[in-house]
Tab-separated table of C-alpha atoms and ligand atoms in Angstrom:
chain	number	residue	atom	x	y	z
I	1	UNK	CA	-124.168	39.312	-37.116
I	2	UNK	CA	-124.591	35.348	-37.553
I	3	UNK	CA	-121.411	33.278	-39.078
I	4	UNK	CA	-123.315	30.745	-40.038
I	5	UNK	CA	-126.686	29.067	-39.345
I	6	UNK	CA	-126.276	25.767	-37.273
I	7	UNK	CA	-128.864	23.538	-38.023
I	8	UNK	CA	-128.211	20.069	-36.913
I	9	UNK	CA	-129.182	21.577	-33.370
I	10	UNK	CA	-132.611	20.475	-32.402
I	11	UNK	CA	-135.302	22.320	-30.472
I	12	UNK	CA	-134.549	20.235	-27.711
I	13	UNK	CA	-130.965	21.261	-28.273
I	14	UNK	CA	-131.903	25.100	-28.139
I	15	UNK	CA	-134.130	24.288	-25.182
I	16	UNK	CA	-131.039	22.746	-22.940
I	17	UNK	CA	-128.884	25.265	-24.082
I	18	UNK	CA	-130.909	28.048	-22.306
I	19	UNK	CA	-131.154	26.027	-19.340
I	20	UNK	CA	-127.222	25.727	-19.485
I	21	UNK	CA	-126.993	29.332	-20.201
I	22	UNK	CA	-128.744	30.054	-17.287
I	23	UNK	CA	-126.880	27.765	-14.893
I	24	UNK	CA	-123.751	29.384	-16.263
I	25	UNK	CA	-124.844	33.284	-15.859
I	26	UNK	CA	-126.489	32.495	-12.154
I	27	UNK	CA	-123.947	29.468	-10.541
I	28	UNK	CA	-120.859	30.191	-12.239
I	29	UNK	CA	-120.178	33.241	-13.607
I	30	UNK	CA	-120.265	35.584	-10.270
I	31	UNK	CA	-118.370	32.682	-8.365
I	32	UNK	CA	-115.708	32.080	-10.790
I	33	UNK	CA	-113.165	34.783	-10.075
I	34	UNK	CA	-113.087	33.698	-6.283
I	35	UNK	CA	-112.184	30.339	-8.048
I	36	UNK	CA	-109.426	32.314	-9.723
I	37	UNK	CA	-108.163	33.264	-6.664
I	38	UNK	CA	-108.966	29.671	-5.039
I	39	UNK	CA	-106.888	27.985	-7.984
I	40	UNK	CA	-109.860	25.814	-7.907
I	41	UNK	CA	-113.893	25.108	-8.252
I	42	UNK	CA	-115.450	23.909	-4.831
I	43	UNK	CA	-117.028	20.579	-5.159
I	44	UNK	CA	-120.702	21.627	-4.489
I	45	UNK	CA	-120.572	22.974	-8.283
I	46	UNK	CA	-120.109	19.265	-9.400
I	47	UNK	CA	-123.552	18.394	-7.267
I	48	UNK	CA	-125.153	21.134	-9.085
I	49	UNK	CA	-124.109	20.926	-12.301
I	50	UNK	CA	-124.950	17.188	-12.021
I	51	UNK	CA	-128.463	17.920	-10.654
I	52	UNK	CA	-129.009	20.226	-13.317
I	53	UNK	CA	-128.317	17.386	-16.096
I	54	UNK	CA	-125.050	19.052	-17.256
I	55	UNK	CA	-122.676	15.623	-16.762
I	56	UNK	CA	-122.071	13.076	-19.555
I	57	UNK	CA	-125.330	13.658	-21.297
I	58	UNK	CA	-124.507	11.408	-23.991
I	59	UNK	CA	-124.228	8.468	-21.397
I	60	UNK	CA	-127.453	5.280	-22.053
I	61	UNK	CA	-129.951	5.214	-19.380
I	62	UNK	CA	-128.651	1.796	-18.497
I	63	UNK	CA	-125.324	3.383	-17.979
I	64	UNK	CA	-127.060	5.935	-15.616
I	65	UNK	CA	-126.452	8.389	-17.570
I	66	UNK	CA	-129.865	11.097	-19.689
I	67	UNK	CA	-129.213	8.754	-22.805
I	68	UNK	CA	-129.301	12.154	-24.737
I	69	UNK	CA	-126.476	12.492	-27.624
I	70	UNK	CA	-123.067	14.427	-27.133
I	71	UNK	CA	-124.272	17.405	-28.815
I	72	UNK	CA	-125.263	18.010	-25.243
I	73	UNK	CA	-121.854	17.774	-23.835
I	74	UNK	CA	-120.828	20.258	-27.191
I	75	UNK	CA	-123.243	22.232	-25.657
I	76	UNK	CA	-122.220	22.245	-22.192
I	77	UNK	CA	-118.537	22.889	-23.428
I	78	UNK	CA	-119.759	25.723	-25.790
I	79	UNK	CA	-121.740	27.711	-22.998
I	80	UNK	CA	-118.974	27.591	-20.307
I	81	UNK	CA	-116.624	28.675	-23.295
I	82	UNK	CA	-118.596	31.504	-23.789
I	83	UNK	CA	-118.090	33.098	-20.264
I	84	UNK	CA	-114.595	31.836	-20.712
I	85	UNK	CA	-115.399	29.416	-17.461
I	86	UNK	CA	-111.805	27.701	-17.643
I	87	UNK	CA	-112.321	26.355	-13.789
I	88	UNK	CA	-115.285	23.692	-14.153
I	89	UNK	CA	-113.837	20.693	-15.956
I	90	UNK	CA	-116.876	19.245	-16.784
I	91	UNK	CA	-115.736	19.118	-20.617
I	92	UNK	CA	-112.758	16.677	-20.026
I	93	UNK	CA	-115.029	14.823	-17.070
I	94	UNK	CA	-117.793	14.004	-19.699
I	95	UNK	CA	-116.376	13.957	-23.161
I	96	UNK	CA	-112.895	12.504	-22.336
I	97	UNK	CA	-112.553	10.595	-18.912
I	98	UNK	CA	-116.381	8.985	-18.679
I	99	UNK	CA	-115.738	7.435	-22.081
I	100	UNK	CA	-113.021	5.447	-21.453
I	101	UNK	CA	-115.325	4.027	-18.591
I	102	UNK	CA	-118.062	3.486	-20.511
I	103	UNK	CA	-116.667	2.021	-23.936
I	104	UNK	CA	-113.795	-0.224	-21.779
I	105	UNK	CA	-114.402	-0.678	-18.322
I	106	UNK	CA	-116.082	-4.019	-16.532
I	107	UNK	CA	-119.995	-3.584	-16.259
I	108	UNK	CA	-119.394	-3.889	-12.468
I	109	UNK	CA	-116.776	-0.442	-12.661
I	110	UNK	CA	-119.398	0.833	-15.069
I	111	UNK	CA	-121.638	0.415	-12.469
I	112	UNK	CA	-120.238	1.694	-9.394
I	113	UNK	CA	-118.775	4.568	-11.475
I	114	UNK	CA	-121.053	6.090	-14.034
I	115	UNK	CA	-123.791	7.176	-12.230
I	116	UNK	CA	-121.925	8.511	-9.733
I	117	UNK	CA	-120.054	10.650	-12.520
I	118	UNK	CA	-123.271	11.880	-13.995
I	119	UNK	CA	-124.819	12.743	-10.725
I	120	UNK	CA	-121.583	14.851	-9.903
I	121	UNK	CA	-120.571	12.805	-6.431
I	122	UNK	CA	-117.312	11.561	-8.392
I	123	UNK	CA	-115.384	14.038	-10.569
I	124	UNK	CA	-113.167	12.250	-13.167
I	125	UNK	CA	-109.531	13.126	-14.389
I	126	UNK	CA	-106.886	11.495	-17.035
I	127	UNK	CA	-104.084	10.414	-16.145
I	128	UNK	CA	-101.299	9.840	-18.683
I	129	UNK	CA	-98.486	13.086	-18.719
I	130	UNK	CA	-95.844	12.250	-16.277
I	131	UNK	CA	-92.927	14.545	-15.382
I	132	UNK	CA	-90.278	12.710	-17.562
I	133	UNK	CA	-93.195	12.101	-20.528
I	134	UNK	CA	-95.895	14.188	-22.295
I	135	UNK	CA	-95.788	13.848	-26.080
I	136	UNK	CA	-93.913	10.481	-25.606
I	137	UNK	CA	-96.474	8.591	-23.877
I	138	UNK	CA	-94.985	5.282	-24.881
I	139	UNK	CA	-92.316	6.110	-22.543
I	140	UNK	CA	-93.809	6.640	-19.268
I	141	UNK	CA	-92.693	5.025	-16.370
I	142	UNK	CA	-95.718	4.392	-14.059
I	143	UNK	CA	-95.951	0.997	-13.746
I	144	UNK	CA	-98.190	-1.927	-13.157
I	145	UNK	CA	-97.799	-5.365	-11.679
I	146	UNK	CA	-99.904	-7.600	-11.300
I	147	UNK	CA	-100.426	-9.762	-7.831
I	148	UNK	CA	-102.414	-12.481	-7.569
I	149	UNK	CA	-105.974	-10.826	-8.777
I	150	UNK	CA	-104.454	-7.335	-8.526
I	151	UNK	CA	-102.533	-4.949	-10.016
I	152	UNK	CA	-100.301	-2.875	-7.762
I	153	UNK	CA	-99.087	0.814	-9.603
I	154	UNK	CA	-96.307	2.686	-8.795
I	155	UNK	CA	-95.589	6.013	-10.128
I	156	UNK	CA	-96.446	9.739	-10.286
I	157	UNK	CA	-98.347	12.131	-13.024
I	158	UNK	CA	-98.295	15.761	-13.656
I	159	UNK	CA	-100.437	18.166	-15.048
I	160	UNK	CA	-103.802	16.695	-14.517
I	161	UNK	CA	-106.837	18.574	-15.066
I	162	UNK	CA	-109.398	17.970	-12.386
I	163	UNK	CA	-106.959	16.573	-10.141
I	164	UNK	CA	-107.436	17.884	-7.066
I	165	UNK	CA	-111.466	17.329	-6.875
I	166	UNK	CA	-110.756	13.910	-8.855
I	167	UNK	CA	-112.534	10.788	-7.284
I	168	UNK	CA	-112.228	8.711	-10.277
I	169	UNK	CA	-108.918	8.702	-12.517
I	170	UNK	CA	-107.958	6.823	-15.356
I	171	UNK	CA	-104.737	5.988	-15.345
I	172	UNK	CA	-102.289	5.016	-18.134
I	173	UNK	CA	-99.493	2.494	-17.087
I	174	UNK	CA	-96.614	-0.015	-18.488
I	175	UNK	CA	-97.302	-3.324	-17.509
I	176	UNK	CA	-94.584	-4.735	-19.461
I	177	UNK	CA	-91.310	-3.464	-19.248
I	178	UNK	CA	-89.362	-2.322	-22.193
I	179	UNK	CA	-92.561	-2.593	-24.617
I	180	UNK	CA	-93.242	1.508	-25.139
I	181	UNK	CA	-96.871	1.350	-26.867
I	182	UNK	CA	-97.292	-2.566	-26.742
I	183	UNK	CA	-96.952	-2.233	-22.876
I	184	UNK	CA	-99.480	0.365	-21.908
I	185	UNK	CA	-102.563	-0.599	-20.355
I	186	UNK	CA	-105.259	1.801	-18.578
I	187	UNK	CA	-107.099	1.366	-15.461
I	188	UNK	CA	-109.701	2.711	-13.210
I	189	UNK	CA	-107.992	4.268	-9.846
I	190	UNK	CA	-110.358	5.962	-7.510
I	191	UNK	CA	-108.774	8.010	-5.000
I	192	UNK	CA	-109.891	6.070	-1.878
I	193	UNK	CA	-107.504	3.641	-3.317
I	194	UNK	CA	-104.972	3.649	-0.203
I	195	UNK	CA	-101.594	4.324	-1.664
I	196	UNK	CA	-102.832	7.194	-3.824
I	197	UNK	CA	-102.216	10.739	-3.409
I	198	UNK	CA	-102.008	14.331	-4.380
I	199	UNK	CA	-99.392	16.616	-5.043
I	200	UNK	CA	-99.148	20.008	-5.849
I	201	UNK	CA	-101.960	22.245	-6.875
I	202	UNK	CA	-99.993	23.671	-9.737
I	203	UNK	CA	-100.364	27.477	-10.652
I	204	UNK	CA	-100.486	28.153	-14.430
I	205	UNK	CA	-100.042	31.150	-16.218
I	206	UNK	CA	-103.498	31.204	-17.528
I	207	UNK	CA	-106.898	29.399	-16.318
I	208	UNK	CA	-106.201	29.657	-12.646
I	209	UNK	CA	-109.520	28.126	-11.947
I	210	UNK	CA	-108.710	25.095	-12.956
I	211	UNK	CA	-107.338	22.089	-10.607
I	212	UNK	CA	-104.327	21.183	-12.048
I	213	UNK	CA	-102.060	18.455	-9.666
I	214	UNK	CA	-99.537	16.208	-9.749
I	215	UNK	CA	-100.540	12.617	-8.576
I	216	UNK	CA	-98.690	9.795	-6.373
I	217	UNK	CA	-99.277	6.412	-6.763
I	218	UNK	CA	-97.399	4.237	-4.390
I	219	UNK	CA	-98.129	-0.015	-4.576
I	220	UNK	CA	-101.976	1.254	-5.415
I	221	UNK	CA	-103.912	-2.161	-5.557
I	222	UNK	CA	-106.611	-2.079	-7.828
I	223	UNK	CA	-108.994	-4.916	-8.482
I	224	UNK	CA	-108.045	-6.740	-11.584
I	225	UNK	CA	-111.675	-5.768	-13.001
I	226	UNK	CA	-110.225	-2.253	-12.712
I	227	UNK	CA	-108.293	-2.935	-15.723
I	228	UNK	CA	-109.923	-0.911	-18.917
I	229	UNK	CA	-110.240	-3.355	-21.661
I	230	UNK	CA	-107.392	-6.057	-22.338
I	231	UNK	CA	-103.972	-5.553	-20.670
I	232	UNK	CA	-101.504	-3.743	-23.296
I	233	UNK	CA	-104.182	-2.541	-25.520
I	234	UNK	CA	-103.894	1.034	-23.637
I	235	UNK	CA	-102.299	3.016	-26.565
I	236	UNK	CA	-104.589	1.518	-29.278
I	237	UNK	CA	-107.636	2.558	-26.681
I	238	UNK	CA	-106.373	6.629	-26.425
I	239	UNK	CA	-105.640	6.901	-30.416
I	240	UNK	CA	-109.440	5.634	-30.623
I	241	UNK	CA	-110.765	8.163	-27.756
I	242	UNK	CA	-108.242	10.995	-28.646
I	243	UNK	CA	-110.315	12.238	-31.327
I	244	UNK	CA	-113.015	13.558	-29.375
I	245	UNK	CA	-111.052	15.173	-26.837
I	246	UNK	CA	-109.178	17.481	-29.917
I	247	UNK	CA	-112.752	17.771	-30.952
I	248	UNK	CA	-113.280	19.204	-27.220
I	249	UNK	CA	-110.554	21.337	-28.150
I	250	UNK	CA	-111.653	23.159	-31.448
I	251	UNK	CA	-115.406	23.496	-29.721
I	252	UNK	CA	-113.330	25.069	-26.648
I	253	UNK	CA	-111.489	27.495	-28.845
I	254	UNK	CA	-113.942	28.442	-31.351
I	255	UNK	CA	-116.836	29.624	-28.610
I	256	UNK	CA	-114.300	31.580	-27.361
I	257	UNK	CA	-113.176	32.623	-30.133
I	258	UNK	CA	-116.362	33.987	-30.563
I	259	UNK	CA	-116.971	35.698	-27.674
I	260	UNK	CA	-113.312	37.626	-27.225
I	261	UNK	CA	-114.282	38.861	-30.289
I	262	UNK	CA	-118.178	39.913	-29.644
I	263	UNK	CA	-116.675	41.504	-26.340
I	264	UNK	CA	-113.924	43.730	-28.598
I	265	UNK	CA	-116.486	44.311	-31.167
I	266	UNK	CA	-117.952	45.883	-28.389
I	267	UNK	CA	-115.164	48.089	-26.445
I	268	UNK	CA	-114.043	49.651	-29.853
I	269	UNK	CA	-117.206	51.560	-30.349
I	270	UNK	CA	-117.188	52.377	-26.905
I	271	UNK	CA	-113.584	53.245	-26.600
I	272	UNK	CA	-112.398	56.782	-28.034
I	273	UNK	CA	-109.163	58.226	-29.239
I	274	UNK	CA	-108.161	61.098	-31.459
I	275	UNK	CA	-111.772	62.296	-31.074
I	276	UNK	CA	-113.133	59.292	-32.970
I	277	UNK	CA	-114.073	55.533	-31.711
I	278	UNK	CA	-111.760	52.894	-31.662
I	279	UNK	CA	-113.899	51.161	-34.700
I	280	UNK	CA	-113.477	54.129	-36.863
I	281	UNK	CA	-109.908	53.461	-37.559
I	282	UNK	CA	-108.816	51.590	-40.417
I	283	UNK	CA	-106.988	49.153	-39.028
I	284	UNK	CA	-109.154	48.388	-36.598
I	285	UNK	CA	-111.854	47.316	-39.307
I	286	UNK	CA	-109.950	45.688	-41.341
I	287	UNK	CA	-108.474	43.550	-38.107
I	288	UNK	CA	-111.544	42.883	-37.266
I	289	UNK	CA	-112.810	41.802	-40.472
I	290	UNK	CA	-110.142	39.639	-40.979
I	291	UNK	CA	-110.551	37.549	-37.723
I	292	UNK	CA	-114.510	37.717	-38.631
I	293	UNK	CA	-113.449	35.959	-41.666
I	294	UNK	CA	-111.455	33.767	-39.546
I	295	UNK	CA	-114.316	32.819	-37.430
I	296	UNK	CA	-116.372	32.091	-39.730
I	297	UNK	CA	-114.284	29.480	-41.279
I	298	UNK	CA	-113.302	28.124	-37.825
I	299	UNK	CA	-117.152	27.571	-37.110
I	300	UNK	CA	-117.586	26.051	-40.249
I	301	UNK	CA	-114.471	23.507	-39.672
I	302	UNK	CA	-116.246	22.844	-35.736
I	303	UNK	CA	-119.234	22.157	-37.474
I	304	UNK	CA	-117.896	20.006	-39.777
I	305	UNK	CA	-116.345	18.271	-37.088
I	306	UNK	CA	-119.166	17.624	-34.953
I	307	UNK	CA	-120.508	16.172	-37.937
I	308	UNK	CA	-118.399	13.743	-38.807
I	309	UNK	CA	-117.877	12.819	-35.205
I	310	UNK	CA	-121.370	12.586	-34.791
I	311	UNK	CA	-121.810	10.265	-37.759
I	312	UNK	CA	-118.476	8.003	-36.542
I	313	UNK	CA	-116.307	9.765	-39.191
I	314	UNK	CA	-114.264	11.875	-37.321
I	315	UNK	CA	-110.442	10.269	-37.921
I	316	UNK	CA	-107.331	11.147	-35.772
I	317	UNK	CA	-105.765	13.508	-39.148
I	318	UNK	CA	-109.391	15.738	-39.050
I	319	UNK	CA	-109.150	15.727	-35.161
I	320	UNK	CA	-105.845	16.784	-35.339
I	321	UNK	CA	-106.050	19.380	-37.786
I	322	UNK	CA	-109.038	21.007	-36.299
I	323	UNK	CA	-106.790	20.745	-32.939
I	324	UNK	CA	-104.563	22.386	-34.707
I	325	UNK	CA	-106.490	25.423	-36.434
I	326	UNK	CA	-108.873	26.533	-33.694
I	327	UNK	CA	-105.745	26.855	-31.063
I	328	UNK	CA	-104.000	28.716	-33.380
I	329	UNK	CA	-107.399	30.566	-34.245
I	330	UNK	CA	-107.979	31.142	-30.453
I	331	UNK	CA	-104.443	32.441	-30.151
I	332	UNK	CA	-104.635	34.700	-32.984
I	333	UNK	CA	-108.317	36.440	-31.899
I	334	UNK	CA	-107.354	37.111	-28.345
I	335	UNK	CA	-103.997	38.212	-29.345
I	336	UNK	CA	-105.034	40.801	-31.778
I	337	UNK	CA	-108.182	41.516	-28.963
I	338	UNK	CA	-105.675	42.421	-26.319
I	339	UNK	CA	-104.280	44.712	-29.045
I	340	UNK	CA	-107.398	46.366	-30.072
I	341	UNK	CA	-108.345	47.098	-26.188
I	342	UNK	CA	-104.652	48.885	-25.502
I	343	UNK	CA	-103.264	49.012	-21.622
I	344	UNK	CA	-106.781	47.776	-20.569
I	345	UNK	CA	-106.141	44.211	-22.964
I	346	UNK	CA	-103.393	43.782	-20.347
I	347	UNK	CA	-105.350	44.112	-16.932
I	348	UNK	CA	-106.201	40.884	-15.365
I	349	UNK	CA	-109.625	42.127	-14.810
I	350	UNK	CA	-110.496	42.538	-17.846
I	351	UNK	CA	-112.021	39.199	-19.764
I	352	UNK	CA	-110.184	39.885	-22.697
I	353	UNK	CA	-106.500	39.595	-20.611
I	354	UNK	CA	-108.002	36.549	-18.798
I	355	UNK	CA	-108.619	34.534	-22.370
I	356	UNK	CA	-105.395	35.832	-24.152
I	357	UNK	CA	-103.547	33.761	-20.345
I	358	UNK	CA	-106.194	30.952	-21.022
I	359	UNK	CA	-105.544	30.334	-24.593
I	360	UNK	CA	-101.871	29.708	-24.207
I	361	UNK	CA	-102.186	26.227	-23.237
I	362	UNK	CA	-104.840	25.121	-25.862
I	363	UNK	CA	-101.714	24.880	-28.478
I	364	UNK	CA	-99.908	22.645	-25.844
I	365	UNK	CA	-102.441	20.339	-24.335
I	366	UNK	CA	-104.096	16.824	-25.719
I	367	UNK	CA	-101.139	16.947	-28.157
I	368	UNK	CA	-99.300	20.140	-28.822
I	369	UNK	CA	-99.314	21.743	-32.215
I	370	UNK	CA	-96.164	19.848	-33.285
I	371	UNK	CA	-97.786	16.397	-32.407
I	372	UNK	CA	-100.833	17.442	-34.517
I	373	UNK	CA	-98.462	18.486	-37.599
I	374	UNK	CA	-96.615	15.084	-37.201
I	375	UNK	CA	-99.884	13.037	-37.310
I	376	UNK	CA	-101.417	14.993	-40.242
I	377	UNK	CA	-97.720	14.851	-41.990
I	378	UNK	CA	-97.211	11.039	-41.538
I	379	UNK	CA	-100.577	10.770	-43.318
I	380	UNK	CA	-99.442	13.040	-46.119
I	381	UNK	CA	-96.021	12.116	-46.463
I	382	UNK	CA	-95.454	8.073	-45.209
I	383	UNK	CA	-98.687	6.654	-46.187
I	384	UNK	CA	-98.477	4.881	-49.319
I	385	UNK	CA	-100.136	6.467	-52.202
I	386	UNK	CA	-104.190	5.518	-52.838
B	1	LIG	C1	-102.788	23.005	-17.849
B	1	LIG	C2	-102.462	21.643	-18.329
B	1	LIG	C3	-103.421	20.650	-18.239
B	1	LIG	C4	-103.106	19.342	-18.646
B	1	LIG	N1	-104.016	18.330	-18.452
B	1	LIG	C5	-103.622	17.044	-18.615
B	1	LIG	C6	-104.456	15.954	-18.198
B	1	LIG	O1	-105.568	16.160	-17.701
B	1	LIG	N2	-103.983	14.694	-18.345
B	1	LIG	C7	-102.761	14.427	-18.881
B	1	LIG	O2	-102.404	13.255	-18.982
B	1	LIG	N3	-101.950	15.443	-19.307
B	1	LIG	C8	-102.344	16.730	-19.167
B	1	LIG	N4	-101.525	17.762	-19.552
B	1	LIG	C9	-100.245	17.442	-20.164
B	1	LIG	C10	-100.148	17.823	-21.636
B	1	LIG	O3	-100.925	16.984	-22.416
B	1	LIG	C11	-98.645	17.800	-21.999
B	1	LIG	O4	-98.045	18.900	-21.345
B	1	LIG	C12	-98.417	17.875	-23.496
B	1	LIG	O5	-98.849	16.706	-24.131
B	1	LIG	C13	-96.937	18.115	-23.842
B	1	LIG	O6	-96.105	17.234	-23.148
B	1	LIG	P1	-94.841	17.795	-22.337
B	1	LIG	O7	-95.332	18.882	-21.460
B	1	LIG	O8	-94.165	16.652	-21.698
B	1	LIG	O9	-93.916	18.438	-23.433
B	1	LIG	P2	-92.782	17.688	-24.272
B	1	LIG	O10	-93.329	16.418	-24.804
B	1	LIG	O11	-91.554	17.620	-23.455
B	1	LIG	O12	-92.563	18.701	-25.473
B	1	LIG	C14	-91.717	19.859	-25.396
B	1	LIG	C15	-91.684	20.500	-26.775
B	1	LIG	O13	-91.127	19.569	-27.722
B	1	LIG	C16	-92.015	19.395	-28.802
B	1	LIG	N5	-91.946	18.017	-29.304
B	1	LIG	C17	-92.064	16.868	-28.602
B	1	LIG	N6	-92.020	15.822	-29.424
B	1	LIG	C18	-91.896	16.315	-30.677
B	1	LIG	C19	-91.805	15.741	-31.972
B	1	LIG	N7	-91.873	14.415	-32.161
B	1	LIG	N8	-91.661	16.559	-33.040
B	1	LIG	C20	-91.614	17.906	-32.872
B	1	LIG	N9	-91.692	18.515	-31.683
B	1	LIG	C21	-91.843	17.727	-30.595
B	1	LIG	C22	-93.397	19.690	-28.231
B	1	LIG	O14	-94.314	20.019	-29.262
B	1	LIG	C23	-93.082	20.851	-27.318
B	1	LIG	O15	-93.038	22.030	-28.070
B	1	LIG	C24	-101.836	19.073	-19.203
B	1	LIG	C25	-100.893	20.098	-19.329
B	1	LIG	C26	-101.180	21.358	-18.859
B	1	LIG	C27	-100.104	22.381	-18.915
């Protein structure tokens, strides 16, 4: 049963989404619970995913990049989503950490990093959370000094995605003290950078897959052409790219969304109790209904989104609340799911226990649920009426 017809997806679009499919049901999928176990993807995944065309599709030919559009990368996201592939960052690697590269960063760190972020060799990470500040970013304490035509950085992050297999982060830094937003400026730290290093692979309640470290940065010099943009302008350069990661987000959530509940749509008429299937009880049809209902508003919201984004119309308040709604959404399916499939919801091997762990985090990271309500509120409430 459809939710809705999609049609700003070309043929071409179709075509590369089988292709991705396929990549995803043959390379990942039967690898990815060893990568549970690993708390990490191996870095030969990157290669392939990057030979198959899967990395920042959206990025210009003269950038090194397909020159395709980001419904690509939607579809990339989407797919992996599906199979509830939580290790492979490519998602934050494409759609949030190449950008900042691309729309910022000096053609010669465009150069020497772009096409070696499309072709896999470099995996990207962001930079910002540090153990003292996550929703406060204007008061983090990494800092950045400049010497002679350097900068030297000092401090440590937490909770980066991709930061184990990083090559390539972008980093978010003070470079004036005492100036919270005015002071943060972003730059381009690869991890050859002596001075840098890793911390802690961190282990997570849910997407165990996934790389997630804590990173040292002790007097790293970086080049002063490292610097994204114009010094201080950091915090105006994230509320400008922070859309599309929340966009990530909703896409994220509402594929799998959609595929918790296809997979519990399917174990109730298989399931039996009472001498009747799982589906023949009331409340398991009306549940069911409900979150169909559900769904099909959430994929009309991601659509929307996409939309908008794709037409430059995407704002922070619609990022936000579509941040906002398909976390919640994701919580709510795989919640009730786990209900619907009784002791079994609550066995790690069984998908629908895996994405009820996963989903936790969606209401927490790029800007927890609170953040969102506090952006969409200041618009409703401080703004002065139109
Ligand atoms: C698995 C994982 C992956 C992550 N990946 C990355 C990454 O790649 N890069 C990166 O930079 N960061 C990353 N993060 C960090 C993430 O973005 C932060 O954890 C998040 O922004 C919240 O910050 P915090 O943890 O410091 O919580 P805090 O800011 O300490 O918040 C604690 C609680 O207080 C609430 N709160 C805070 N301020 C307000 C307010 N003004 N009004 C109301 N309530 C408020 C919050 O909503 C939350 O409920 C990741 C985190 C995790 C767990």
């Amino acid at each position: 049963m459809e939710l809705l017809k999609r049609t700003f997806f070309s043929p071409e679009h179709q075509a590369f989404r089988d292709q991705v499919r396929r990549f995803c049901e043959n390379e990942i999928a039967p690898r990815h619970a060893q990568w549970e176990q690993d708390h990490g993807v191996p870095l030969d995944i990157w290669r392939k995913a990057g030979e198959n065309g899967l990395l920042c599709c959206w990025l210009t030919e003269e950038q090194g990049g397909p020159g395709a559009d980001v419904l690509f990368d939607v579809i990339v996201a989407e797919e992996l989503s599906r199979i509830g592939a939580t290790g492979p960052g490519f998602n934050l690697h494409s759609m949030v950490v190449a950008p900042y590269i691309a729309h910022y960063g000096t053609p010669e760190v465009q150069r020497a990093i772009l096409p070696r972020m499309v072709s896999g060799e470099l995996v990207g990470a962001i930079a910002m959370t540090e153990p003292g500040a996550g929703s406060d970013l204007a008061s983090i304490k990494t800092r950045a000094v400049r010497e002679g035509d350097d900068w030297l950085i000092t401090g440590q992050k937490t909770f980066i995605t991709n930061g184990q297999n990083a090559g390539v982060i972008v980093v978010a830094a003070q470079t004036e003290d005492a100036q919270g937003k005015g002071g943060i400026s972003m730059f381009v730290v690869t991890a050859d950078m002596a001075g840098f290093s890793r911390g802690r692979n961190l282990h997570k309640i849910g997407q165990h897959a996934q790389d997630t470290a804590e990173l040292f940065f002790d007097q790293v010099r970086v080049p002063a052409h490292h610097l994204l943009g114009e010094v201080n302008k950091g915090f105006r350069y994230m509320m400008q790219e922070l859309p599309q990661e929340r966009l990530c987000i909703s896409v994220n959530c509402q594929s799998r969304a959609e595929a918790v509940f296809e997979l519990t749509q399917t174990y109730v008429k298989d399931r039996k109790a009472f001498k009747q299937r799982i589906a023949d009880f009331q409340n398991t049809r009306f549940k069911l209904a409900s979150l169909w209902a559900d769904l099909q508003a959430g994929r009309a919201l991601c659509d929307s989104m996409i939309q908008r984004h794709l037409a430059g119309e995407l704002d922070s308040i619609g990022a936000s609340a579509g941040k906002l709604w398909h976390s919640e959404l994701l919580a709510r399916v795989t919640d009730e799911c786990v209900q619907l499939h009784g002791g079994y919801g609550y066995m790690q091997e069984y998908a629908v226990a895996r994405a009820y762990c996963d989903a936790r985090i969606e209401r927490i990271y790029a800007g927890t649920s609170e953040i969102m309500k506090e952006i969409i509120a200041r618009a409703i409430c401080d703004e002065p009426r139109k």
